[in-house]
Short mmCIF file of C-alpha atoms and ligand atoms in Angstrom, two decimals:
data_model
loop_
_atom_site.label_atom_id
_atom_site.label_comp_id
_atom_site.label_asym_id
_atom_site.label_seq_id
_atom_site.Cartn_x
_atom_site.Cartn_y
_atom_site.Cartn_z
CA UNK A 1 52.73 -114.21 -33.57
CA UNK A 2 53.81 -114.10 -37.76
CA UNK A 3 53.78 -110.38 -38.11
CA UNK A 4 55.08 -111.20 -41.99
CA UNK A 5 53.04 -109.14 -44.53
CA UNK A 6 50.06 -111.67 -45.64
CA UNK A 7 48.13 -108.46 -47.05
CA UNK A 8 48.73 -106.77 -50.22
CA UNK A 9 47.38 -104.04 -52.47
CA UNK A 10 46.95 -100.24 -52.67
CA UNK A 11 44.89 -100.19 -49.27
CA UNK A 12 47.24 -102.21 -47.20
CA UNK A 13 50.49 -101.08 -45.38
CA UNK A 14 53.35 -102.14 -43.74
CA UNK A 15 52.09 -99.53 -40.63
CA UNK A 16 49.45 -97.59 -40.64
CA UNK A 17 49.61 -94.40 -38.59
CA UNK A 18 46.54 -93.33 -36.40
CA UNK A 19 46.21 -89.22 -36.13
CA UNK A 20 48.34 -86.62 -37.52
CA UNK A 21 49.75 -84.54 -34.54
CA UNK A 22 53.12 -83.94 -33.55
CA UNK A 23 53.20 -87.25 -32.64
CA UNK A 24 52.17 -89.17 -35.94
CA UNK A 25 54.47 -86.84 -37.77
CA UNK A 26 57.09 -87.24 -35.55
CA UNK A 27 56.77 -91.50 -36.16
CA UNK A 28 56.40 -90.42 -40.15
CA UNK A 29 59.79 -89.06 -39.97
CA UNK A 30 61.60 -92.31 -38.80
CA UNK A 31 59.26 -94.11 -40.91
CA UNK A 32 60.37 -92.17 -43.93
CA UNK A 33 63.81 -93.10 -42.87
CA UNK A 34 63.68 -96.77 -42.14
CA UNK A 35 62.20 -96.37 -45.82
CA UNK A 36 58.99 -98.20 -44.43
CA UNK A 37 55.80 -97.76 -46.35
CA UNK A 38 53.22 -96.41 -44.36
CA UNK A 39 50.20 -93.77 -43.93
CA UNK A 40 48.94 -91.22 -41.69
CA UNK A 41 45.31 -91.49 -41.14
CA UNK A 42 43.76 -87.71 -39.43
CA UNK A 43 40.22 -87.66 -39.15
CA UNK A 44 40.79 -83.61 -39.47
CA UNK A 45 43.46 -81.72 -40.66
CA UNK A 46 47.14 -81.93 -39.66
CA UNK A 47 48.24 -80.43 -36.30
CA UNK A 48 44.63 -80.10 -35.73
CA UNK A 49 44.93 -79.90 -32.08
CA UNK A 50 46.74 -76.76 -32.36
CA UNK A 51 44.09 -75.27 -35.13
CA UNK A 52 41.01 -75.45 -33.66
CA UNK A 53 41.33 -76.68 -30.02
CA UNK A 54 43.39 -73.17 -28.91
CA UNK A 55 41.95 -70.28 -28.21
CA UNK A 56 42.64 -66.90 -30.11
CA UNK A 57 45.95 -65.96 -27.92
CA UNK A 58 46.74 -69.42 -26.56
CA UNK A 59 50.61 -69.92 -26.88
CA UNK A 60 52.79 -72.71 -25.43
CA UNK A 61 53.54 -72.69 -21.50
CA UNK A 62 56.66 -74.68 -22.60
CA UNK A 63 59.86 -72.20 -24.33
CA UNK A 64 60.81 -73.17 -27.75
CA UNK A 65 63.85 -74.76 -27.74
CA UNK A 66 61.52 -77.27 -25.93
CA UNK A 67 60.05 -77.80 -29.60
CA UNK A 68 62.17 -80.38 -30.31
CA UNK A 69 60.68 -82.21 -33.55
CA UNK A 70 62.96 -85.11 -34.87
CA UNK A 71 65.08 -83.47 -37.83
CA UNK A 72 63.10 -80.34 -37.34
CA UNK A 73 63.86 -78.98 -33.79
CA UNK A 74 62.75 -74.97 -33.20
CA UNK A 75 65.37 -72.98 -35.75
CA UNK A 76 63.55 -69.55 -34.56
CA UNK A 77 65.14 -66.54 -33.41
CA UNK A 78 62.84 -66.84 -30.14
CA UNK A 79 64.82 -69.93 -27.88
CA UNK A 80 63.10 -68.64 -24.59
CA UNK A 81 60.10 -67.15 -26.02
CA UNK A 82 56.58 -69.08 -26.70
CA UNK A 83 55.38 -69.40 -29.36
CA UNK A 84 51.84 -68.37 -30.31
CA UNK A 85 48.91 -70.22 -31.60
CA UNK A 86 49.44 -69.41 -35.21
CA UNK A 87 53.04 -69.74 -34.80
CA UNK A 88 52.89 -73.40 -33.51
CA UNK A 89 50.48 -74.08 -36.43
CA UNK A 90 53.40 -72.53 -38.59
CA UNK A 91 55.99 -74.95 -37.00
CA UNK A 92 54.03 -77.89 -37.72
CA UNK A 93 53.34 -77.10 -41.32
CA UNK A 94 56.81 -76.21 -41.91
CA UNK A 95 57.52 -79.48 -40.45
CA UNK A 96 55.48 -81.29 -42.34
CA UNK A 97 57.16 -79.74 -45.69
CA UNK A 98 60.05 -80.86 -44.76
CA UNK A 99 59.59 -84.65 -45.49
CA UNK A 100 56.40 -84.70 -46.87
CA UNK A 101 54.71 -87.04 -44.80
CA UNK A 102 52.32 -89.61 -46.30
CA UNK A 103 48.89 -88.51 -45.18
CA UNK A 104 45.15 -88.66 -45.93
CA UNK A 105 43.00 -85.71 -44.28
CA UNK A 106 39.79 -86.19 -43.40
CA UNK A 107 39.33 -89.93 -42.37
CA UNK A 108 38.14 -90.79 -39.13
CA UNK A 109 39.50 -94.83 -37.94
CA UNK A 110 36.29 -96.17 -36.60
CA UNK A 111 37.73 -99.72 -36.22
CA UNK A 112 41.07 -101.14 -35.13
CA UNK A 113 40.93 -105.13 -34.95
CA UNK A 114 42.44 -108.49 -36.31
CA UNK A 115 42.17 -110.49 -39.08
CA UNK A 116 42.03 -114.36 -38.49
CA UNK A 117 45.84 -114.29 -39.78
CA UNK A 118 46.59 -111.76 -37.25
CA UNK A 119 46.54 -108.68 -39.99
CA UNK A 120 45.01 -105.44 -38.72
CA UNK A 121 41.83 -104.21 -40.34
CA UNK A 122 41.62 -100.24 -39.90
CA UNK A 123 38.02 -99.55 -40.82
CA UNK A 124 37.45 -95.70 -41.60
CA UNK A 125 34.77 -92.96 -42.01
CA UNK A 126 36.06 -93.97 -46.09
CA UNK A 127 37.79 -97.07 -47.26
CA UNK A 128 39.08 -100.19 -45.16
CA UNK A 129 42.48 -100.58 -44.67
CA UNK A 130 45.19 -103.30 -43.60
CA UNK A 131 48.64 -103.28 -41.81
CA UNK A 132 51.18 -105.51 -40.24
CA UNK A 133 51.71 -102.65 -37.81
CA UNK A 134 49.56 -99.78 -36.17
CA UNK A 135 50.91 -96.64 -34.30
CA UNK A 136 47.89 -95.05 -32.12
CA UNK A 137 48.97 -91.00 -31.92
CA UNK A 138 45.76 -89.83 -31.16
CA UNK A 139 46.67 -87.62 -28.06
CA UNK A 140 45.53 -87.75 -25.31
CA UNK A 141 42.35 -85.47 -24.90
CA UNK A 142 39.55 -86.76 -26.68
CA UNK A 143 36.13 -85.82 -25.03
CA UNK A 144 36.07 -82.69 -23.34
CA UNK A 145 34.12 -83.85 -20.03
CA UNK A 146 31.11 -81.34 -19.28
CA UNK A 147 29.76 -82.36 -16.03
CA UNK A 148 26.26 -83.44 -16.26
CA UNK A 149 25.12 -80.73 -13.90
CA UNK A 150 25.37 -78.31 -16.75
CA UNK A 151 22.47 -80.09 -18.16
CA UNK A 152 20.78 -77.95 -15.14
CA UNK A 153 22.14 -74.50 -16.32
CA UNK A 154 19.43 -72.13 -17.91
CA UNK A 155 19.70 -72.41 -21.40
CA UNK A 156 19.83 -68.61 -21.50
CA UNK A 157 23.55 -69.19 -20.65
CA UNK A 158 25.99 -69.88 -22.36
CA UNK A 159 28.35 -72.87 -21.98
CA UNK A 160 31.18 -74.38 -23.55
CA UNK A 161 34.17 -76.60 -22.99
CA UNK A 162 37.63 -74.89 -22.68
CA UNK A 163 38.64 -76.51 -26.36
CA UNK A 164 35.57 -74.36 -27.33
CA UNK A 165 36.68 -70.91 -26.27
CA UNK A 166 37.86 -68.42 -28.93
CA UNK A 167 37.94 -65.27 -26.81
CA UNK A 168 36.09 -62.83 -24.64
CA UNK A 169 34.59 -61.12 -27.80
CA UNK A 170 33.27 -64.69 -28.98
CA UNK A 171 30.47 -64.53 -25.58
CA UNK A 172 27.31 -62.64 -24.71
CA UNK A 173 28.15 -59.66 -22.83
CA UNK A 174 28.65 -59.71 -19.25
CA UNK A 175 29.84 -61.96 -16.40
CA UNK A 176 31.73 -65.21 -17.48
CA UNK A 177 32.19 -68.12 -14.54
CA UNK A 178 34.97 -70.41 -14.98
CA UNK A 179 35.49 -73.49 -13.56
CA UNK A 180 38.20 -75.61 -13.02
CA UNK A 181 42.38 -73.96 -13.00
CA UNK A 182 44.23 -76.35 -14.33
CA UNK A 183 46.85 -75.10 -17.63
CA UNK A 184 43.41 -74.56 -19.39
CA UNK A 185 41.39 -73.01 -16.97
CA UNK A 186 44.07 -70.18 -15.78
CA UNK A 187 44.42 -69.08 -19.24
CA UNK A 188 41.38 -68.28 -20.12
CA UNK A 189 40.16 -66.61 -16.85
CA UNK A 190 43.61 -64.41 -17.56
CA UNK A 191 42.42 -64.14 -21.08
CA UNK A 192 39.13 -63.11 -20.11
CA UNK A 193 40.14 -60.85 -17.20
CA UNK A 194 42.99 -58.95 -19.48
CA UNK A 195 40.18 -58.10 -21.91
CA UNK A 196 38.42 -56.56 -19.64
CA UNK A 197 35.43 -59.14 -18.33
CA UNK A 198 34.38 -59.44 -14.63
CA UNK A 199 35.34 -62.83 -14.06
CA UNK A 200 34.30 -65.92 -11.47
CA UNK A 201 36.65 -68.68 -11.34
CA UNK A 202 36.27 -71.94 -9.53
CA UNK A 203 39.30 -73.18 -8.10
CA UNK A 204 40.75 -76.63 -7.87
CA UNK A 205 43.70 -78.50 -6.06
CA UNK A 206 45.78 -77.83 -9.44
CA UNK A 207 49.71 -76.79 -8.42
CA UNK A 208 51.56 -74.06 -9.93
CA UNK A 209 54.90 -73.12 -10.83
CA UNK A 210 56.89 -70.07 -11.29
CA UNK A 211 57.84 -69.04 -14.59
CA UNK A 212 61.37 -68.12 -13.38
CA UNK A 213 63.55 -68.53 -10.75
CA UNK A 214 67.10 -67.14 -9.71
CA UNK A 215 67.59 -65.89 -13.33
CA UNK A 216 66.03 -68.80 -15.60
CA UNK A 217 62.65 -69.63 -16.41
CA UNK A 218 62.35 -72.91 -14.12
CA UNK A 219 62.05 -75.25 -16.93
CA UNK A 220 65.34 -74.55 -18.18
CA UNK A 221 66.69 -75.45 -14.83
CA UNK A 222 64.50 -78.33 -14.67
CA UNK A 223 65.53 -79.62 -17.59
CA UNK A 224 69.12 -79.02 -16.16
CA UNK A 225 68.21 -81.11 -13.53
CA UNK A 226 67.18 -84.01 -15.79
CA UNK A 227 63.74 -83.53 -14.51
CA UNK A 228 62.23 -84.80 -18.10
CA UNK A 229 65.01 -87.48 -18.72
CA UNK A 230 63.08 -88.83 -15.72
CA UNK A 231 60.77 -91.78 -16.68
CA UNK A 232 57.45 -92.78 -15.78
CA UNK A 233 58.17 -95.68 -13.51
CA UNK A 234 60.89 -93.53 -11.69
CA UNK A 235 58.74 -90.67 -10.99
CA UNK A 236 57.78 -90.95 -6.95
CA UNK A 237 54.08 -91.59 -8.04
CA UNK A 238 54.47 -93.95 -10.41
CA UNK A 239 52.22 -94.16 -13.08
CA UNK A 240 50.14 -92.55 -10.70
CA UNK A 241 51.57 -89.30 -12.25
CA UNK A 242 49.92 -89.35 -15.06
CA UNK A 243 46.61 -88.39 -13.46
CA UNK A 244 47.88 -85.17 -12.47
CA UNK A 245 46.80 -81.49 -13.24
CA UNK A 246 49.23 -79.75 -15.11
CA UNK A 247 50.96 -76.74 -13.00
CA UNK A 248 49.57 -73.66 -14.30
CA UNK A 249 51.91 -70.72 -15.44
CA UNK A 250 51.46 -69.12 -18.43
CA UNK A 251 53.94 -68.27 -21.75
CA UNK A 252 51.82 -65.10 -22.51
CA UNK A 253 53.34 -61.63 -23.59
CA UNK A 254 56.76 -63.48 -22.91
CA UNK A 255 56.33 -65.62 -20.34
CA UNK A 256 54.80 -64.78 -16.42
CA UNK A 257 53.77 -66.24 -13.25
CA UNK A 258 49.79 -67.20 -13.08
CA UNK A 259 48.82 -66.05 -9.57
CA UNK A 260 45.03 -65.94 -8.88
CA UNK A 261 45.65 -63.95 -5.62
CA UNK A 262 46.79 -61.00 -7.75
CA UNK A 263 43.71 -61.80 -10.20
CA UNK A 264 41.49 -61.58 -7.03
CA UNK A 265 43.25 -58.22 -6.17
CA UNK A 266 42.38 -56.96 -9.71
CA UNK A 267 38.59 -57.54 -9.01
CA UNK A 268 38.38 -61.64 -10.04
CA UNK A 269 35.71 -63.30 -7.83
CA UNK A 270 37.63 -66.46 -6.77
CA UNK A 271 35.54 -69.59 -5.47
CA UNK A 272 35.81 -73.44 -4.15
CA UNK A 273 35.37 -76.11 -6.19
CA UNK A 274 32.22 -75.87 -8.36
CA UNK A 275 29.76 -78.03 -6.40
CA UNK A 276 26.42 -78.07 -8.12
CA UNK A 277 23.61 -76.00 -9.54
CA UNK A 278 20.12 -75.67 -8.17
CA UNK A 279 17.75 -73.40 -9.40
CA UNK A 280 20.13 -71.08 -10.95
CA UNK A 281 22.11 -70.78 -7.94
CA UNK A 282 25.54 -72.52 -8.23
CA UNK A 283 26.88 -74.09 -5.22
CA UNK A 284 30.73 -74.01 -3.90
CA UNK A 285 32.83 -76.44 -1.99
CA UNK A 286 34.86 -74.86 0.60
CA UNK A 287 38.79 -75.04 0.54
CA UNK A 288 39.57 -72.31 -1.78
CA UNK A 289 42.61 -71.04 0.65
CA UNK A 290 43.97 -74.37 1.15
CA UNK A 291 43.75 -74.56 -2.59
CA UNK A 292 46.09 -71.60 -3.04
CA UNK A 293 48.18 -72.40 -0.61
CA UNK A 294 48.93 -75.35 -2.00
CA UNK A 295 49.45 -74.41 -5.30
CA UNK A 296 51.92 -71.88 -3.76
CA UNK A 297 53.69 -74.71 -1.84
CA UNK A 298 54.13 -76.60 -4.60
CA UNK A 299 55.90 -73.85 -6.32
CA UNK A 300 58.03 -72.70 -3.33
CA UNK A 301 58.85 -76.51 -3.21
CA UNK A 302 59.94 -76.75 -6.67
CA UNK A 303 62.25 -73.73 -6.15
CA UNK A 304 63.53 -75.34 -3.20
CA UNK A 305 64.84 -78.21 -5.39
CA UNK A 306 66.44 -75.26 -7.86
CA UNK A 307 68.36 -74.21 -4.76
CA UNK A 308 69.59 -77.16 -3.97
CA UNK A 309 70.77 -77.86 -7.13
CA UNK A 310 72.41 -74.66 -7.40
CA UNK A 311 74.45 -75.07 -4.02
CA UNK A 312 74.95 -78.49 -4.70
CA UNK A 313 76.27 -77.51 -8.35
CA UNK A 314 78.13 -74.52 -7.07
CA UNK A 315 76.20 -72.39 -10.08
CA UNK A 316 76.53 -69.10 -9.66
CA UNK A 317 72.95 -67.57 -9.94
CA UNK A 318 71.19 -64.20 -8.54
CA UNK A 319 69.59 -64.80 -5.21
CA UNK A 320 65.75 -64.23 -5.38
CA UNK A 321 63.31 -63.36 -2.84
CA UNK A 322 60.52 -66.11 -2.63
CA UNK A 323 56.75 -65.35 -3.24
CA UNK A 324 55.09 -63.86 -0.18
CA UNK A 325 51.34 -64.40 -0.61
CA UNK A 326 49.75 -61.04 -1.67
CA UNK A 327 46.01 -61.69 -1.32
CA UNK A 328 44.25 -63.79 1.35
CA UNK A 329 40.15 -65.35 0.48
CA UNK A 330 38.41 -63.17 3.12
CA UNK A 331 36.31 -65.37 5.44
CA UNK A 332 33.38 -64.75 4.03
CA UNK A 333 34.04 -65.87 0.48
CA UNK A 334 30.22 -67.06 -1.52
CA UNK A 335 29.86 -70.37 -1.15
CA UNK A 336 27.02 -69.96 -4.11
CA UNK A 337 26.11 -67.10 -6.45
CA UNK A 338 22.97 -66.59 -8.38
CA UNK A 339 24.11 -67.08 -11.81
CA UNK A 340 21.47 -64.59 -13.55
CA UNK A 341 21.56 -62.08 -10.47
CA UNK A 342 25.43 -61.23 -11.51
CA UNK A 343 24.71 -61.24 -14.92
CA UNK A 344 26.90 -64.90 -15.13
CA UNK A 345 26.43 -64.73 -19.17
CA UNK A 346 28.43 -67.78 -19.75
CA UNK A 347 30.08 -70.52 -18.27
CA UNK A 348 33.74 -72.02 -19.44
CA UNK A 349 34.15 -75.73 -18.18
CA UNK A 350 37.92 -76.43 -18.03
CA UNK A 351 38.02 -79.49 -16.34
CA UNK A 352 40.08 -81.56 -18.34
CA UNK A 353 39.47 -84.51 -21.19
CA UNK A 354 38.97 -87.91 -21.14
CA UNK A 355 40.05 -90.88 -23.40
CA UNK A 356 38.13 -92.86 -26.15
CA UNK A 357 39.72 -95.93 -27.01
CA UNK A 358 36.92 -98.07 -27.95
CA UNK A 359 37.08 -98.43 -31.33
CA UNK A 360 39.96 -100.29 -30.77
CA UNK A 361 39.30 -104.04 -30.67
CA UNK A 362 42.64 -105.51 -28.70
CA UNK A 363 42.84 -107.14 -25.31
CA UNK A 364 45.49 -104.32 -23.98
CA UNK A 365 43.21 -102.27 -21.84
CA UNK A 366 43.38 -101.64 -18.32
CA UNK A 367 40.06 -101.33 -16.56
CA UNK A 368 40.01 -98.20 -16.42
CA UNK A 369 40.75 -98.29 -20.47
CA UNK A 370 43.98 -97.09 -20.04
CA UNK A 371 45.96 -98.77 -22.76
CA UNK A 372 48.62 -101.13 -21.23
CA UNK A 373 52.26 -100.39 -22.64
CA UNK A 374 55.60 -100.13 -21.89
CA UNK A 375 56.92 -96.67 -23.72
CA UNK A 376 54.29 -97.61 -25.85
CA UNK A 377 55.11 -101.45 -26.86
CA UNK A 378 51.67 -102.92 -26.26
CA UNK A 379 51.14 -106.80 -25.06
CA UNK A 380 49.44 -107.24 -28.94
CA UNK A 381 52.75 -106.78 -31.12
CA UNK A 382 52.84 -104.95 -33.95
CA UNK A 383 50.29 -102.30 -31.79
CA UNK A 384 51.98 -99.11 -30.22
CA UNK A 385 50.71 -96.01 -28.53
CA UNK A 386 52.40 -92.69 -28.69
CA UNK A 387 51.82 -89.36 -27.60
CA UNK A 388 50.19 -90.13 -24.51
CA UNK A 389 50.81 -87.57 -21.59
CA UNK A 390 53.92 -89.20 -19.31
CA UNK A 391 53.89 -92.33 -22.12
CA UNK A 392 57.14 -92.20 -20.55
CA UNK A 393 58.52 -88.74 -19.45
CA UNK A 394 56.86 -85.80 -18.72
CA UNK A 395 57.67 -84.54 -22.31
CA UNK A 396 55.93 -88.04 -23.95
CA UNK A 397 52.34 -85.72 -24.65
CA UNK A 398 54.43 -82.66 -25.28
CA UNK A 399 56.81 -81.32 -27.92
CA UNK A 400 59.64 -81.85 -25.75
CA UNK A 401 59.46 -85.58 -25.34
CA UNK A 402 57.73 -86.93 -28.66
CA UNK A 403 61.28 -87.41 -30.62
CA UNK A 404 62.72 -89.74 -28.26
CA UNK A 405 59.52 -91.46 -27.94
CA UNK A 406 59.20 -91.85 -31.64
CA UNK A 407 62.61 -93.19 -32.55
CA UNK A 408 61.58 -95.53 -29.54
CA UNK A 409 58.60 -97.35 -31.29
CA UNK A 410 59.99 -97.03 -34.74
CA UNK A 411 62.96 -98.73 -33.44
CA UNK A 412 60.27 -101.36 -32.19
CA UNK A 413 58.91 -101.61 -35.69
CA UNK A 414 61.51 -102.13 -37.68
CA UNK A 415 63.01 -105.09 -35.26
CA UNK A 416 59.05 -106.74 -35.84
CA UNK A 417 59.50 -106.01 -39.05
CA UNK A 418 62.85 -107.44 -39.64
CA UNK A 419 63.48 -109.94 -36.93
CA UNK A 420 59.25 -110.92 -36.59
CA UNK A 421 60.63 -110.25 -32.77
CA UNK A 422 59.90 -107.30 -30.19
CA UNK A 423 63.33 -105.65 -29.73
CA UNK A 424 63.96 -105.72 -26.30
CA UNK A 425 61.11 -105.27 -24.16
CA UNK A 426 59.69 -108.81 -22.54
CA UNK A 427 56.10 -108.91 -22.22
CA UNK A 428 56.53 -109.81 -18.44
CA UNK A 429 57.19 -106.28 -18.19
CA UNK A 430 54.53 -104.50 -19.56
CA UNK A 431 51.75 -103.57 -17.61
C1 LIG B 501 45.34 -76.65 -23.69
C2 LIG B 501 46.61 -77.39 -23.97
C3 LIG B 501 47.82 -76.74 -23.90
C4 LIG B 501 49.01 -77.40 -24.19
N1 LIG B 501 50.19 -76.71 -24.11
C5 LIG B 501 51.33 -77.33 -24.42
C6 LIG B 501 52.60 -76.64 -24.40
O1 LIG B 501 52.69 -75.47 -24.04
N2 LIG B 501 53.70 -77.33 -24.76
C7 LIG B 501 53.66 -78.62 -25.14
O2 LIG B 501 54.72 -79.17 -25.49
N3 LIG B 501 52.51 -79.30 -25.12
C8 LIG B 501 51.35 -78.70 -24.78
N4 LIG B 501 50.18 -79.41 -24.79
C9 LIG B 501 50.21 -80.88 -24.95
C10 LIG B 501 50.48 -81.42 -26.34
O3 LIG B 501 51.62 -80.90 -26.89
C11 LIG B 501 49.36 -81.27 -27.29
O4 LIG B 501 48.20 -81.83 -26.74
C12 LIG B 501 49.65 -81.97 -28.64
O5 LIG B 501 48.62 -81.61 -29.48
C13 LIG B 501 49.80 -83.50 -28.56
O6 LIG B 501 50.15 -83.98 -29.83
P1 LIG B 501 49.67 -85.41 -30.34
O7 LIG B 501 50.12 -85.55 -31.74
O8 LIG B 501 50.06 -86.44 -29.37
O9 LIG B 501 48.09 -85.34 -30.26
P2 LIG B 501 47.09 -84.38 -31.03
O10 LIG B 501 47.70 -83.09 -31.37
O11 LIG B 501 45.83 -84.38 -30.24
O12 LIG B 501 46.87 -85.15 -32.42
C14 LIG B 501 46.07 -86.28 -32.52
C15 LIG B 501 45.42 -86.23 -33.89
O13 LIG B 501 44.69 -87.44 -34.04
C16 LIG B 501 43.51 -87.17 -34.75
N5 LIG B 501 42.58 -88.25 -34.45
C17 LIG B 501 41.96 -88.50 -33.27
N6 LIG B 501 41.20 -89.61 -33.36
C18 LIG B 501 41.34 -90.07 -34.62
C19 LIG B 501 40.80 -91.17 -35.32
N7 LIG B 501 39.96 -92.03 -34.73
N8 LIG B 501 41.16 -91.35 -36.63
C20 LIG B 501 42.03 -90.50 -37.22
N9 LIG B 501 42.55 -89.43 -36.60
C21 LIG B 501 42.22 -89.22 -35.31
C22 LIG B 501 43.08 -85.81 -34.25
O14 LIG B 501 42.26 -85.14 -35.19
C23 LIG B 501 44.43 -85.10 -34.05
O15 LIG B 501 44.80 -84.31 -35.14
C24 LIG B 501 48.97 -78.77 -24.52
C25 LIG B 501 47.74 -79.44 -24.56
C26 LIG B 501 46.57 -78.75 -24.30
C27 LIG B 501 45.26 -79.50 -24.35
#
């Protein structure tokens, strides 16, 4: 493969740069470094994500020092704090003055495929353009999945997708049901419930984790334990990992635990999973106690691992009493609720995201259209990924993560780009 520059001209670039989150930016950087020509291509506005996906009080689960942006990491006088929606937005556009970024707003890649002399074509929502190389940092989340039983919901209620929700004052007054409690789904039933709203909430098999343990909030001392040095294909499940909830705990009002059986003591109507909907009555699975349990036993485990650390560290840290459970689902917990007999107003589906990848034309799909990489090399060279959640730690889809994964791939670039050779990585082992 000749991945020498056979285009020229004011449209074509040595690599183009697909999306303008933390992720494109964070390739820009290196880019801008190397001294490489290139351009980021967001079909909305920089840091979009964190604009308009959030809701009103949505701040990061993950503590700022965590914010780790290459030659920008958090300089704020909050380390262990979170930082708030508008605050993140801040970050990024402070960020993005710092090295100026090349970047068109507004222009949507439709089209990502070859040339006959092995150039990329980028077709957009406005002009065509060509590379030699293409970085894909398009996130992770693209179409909030809806579950086509909502199609059966009376249109009298209101429903929306998680990346929807603004705040309790943004819905019809009265009951709100929300389903699903992953990272998404916890927050805004909190949300919801601190402002006041009588809330339902569907529960899944998503695990939690305590905010703090034996004096630090447990991801310092995971990262301590080199928890997110930990790569992909070293994780127990494998790539398997990367279809996993996120553990919910929340960075709100400085950081607490999310624990639904104190919700349910406050007056939150827990439920199974969300089953169905049949003539306005929606239908539970059962499990919700084994669901909480769980999620509890997940977080007892992980503090389990902070002890043994500890001991095996000899760290001195304060002892700490573990969680005791402080709210049990009563026997006869609904297993379906008539949605306009409890004045159910609204509906919140928090069930996650799926990927859209079709518009690019390359033979590097799994298929399940999962992009096939190795920390984001692709078998097409010249063709990266990054940004994807557990690309190739648990930090790859988060701030923590992205600047190691960017000097990774822009590393990759410039040996293509100077040597026409991958740099290390031998196609046998990508998947
Ligand atoms: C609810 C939620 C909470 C999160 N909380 C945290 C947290 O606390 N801490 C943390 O570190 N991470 C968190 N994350 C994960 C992660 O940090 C964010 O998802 C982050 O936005 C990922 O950055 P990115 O640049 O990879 O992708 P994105 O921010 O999604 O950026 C991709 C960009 O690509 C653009 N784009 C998409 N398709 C095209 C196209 N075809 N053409 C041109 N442009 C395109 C989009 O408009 C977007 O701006 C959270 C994620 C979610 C969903």
């Amino acid at each position: 493969m000749n991945i020498a520059p056979k285009h020229s001209g004011q449209n074509h670039f040595s690599v183009l740069v697909v999306g303008g989150g933390q992720a494109g930016l964070s390739l820009s950087y290196h880019l801008k470094q190397e001294g490489i020509d290139h351009l980021i291509l967001e079909k909305n506005r920089i840091g979009h994500s964190w604009r308009s996906e959030r809701w009103d009080t949505f701040c990061l689960v993950t503590p700022n020092w965590q914010c780790t942006l290459p030659g920008s990491p958090y300089s704020g006088d909050d380390p262990y704090g979170f930082m708030k929606k508008d605050q993140i937005v801040e970050y990024i556009e402070q960020y993005v003055a710092s090295f100026n970024p090349p970047t068109l707003e507004g222009v949507a890649v439709t089209r990502l495929y070859r040339d006959t002399d092995d150039t990329f074509i980028i077709n957009t929502t406005k002009e065509v353009y060509t590379a030699d190389q293409v970085v894909v940092a398009v996130g992770g989340y693209h179409i909030p999945v809806v579950p086509r039983v909502a199609e059966r919901l009376s249109s009298d209620i209101v429903q929306i997708h998680s990346c929807e929700y603004l705040n309790s004052d943004s819905l019809p007054v009265g009951e709100v049901l929300v389903v699903g409690t992953g990272q998404s789904g916890c927050q805004i039933a909190e949300d919801l419930h601190l402002a006041g709203r009588r809330v339902h909430l569907c529960v899944g098999d998503a695990p939690r984790v305590a905010r703090t343990y034996r004096g630090k909030d447990v991801v310092e001392w995971l990262d301590k334990m080199k928890y997110y040095d930990l790569p992909v294909d070293r994780h127990p499940l494998g790539t398997g990992v990367r279809e996993k909830t996120n553990h919910y705990v929340t960075g709100r009002d400085g950081g607490r635990d999310i624990d639904l059986r104190k919700f349910a003591l406050e007056g939150m109507q827990l439920y199974g999973r969300f089953e169905n909907i049949t003539d306005g009555i929606a239908n539970f699975g059962p499990g919700l106690a084994k669901y909480l349990d769980d999620a509890d036993a997940v977080s007892e485990s992980i503090k389990d691992s902070i002890d043994k650390f500890i001991a095996t560290n000899q760290i001195d840290a304060p002892e700490e009493e573990r969680y005791v459970p402080v709210w049990q689902p009563p026997t006869d917990i609904p297993d379906s609720i008539d949605l306009k007999q409890n004045n159910i107003v609204a509906v919140i589906w928090c069930v996650g995201f799926r990927t859209d990848f079709s518009w690019i034309e390359e033979p590097i799909f799994d298929g399940r259209g999962y992009p096939g990489h190795d920390r984001g090399i692709t078998r097409s060279p010249g063709l990266y990924f990054l940004g994807l959640p557990w690309q190739y730690t648990w930090g790859s889809g988060r701030f923590s993560g992205i600047a190691r994964d960017a000097a990774y791939v822009a590393e990759h670039i410039v040996s293509l780009r100077e040597h026409n050779q991958p740099a290390t990585i031998l196609i046998s082992r990508r998947r």
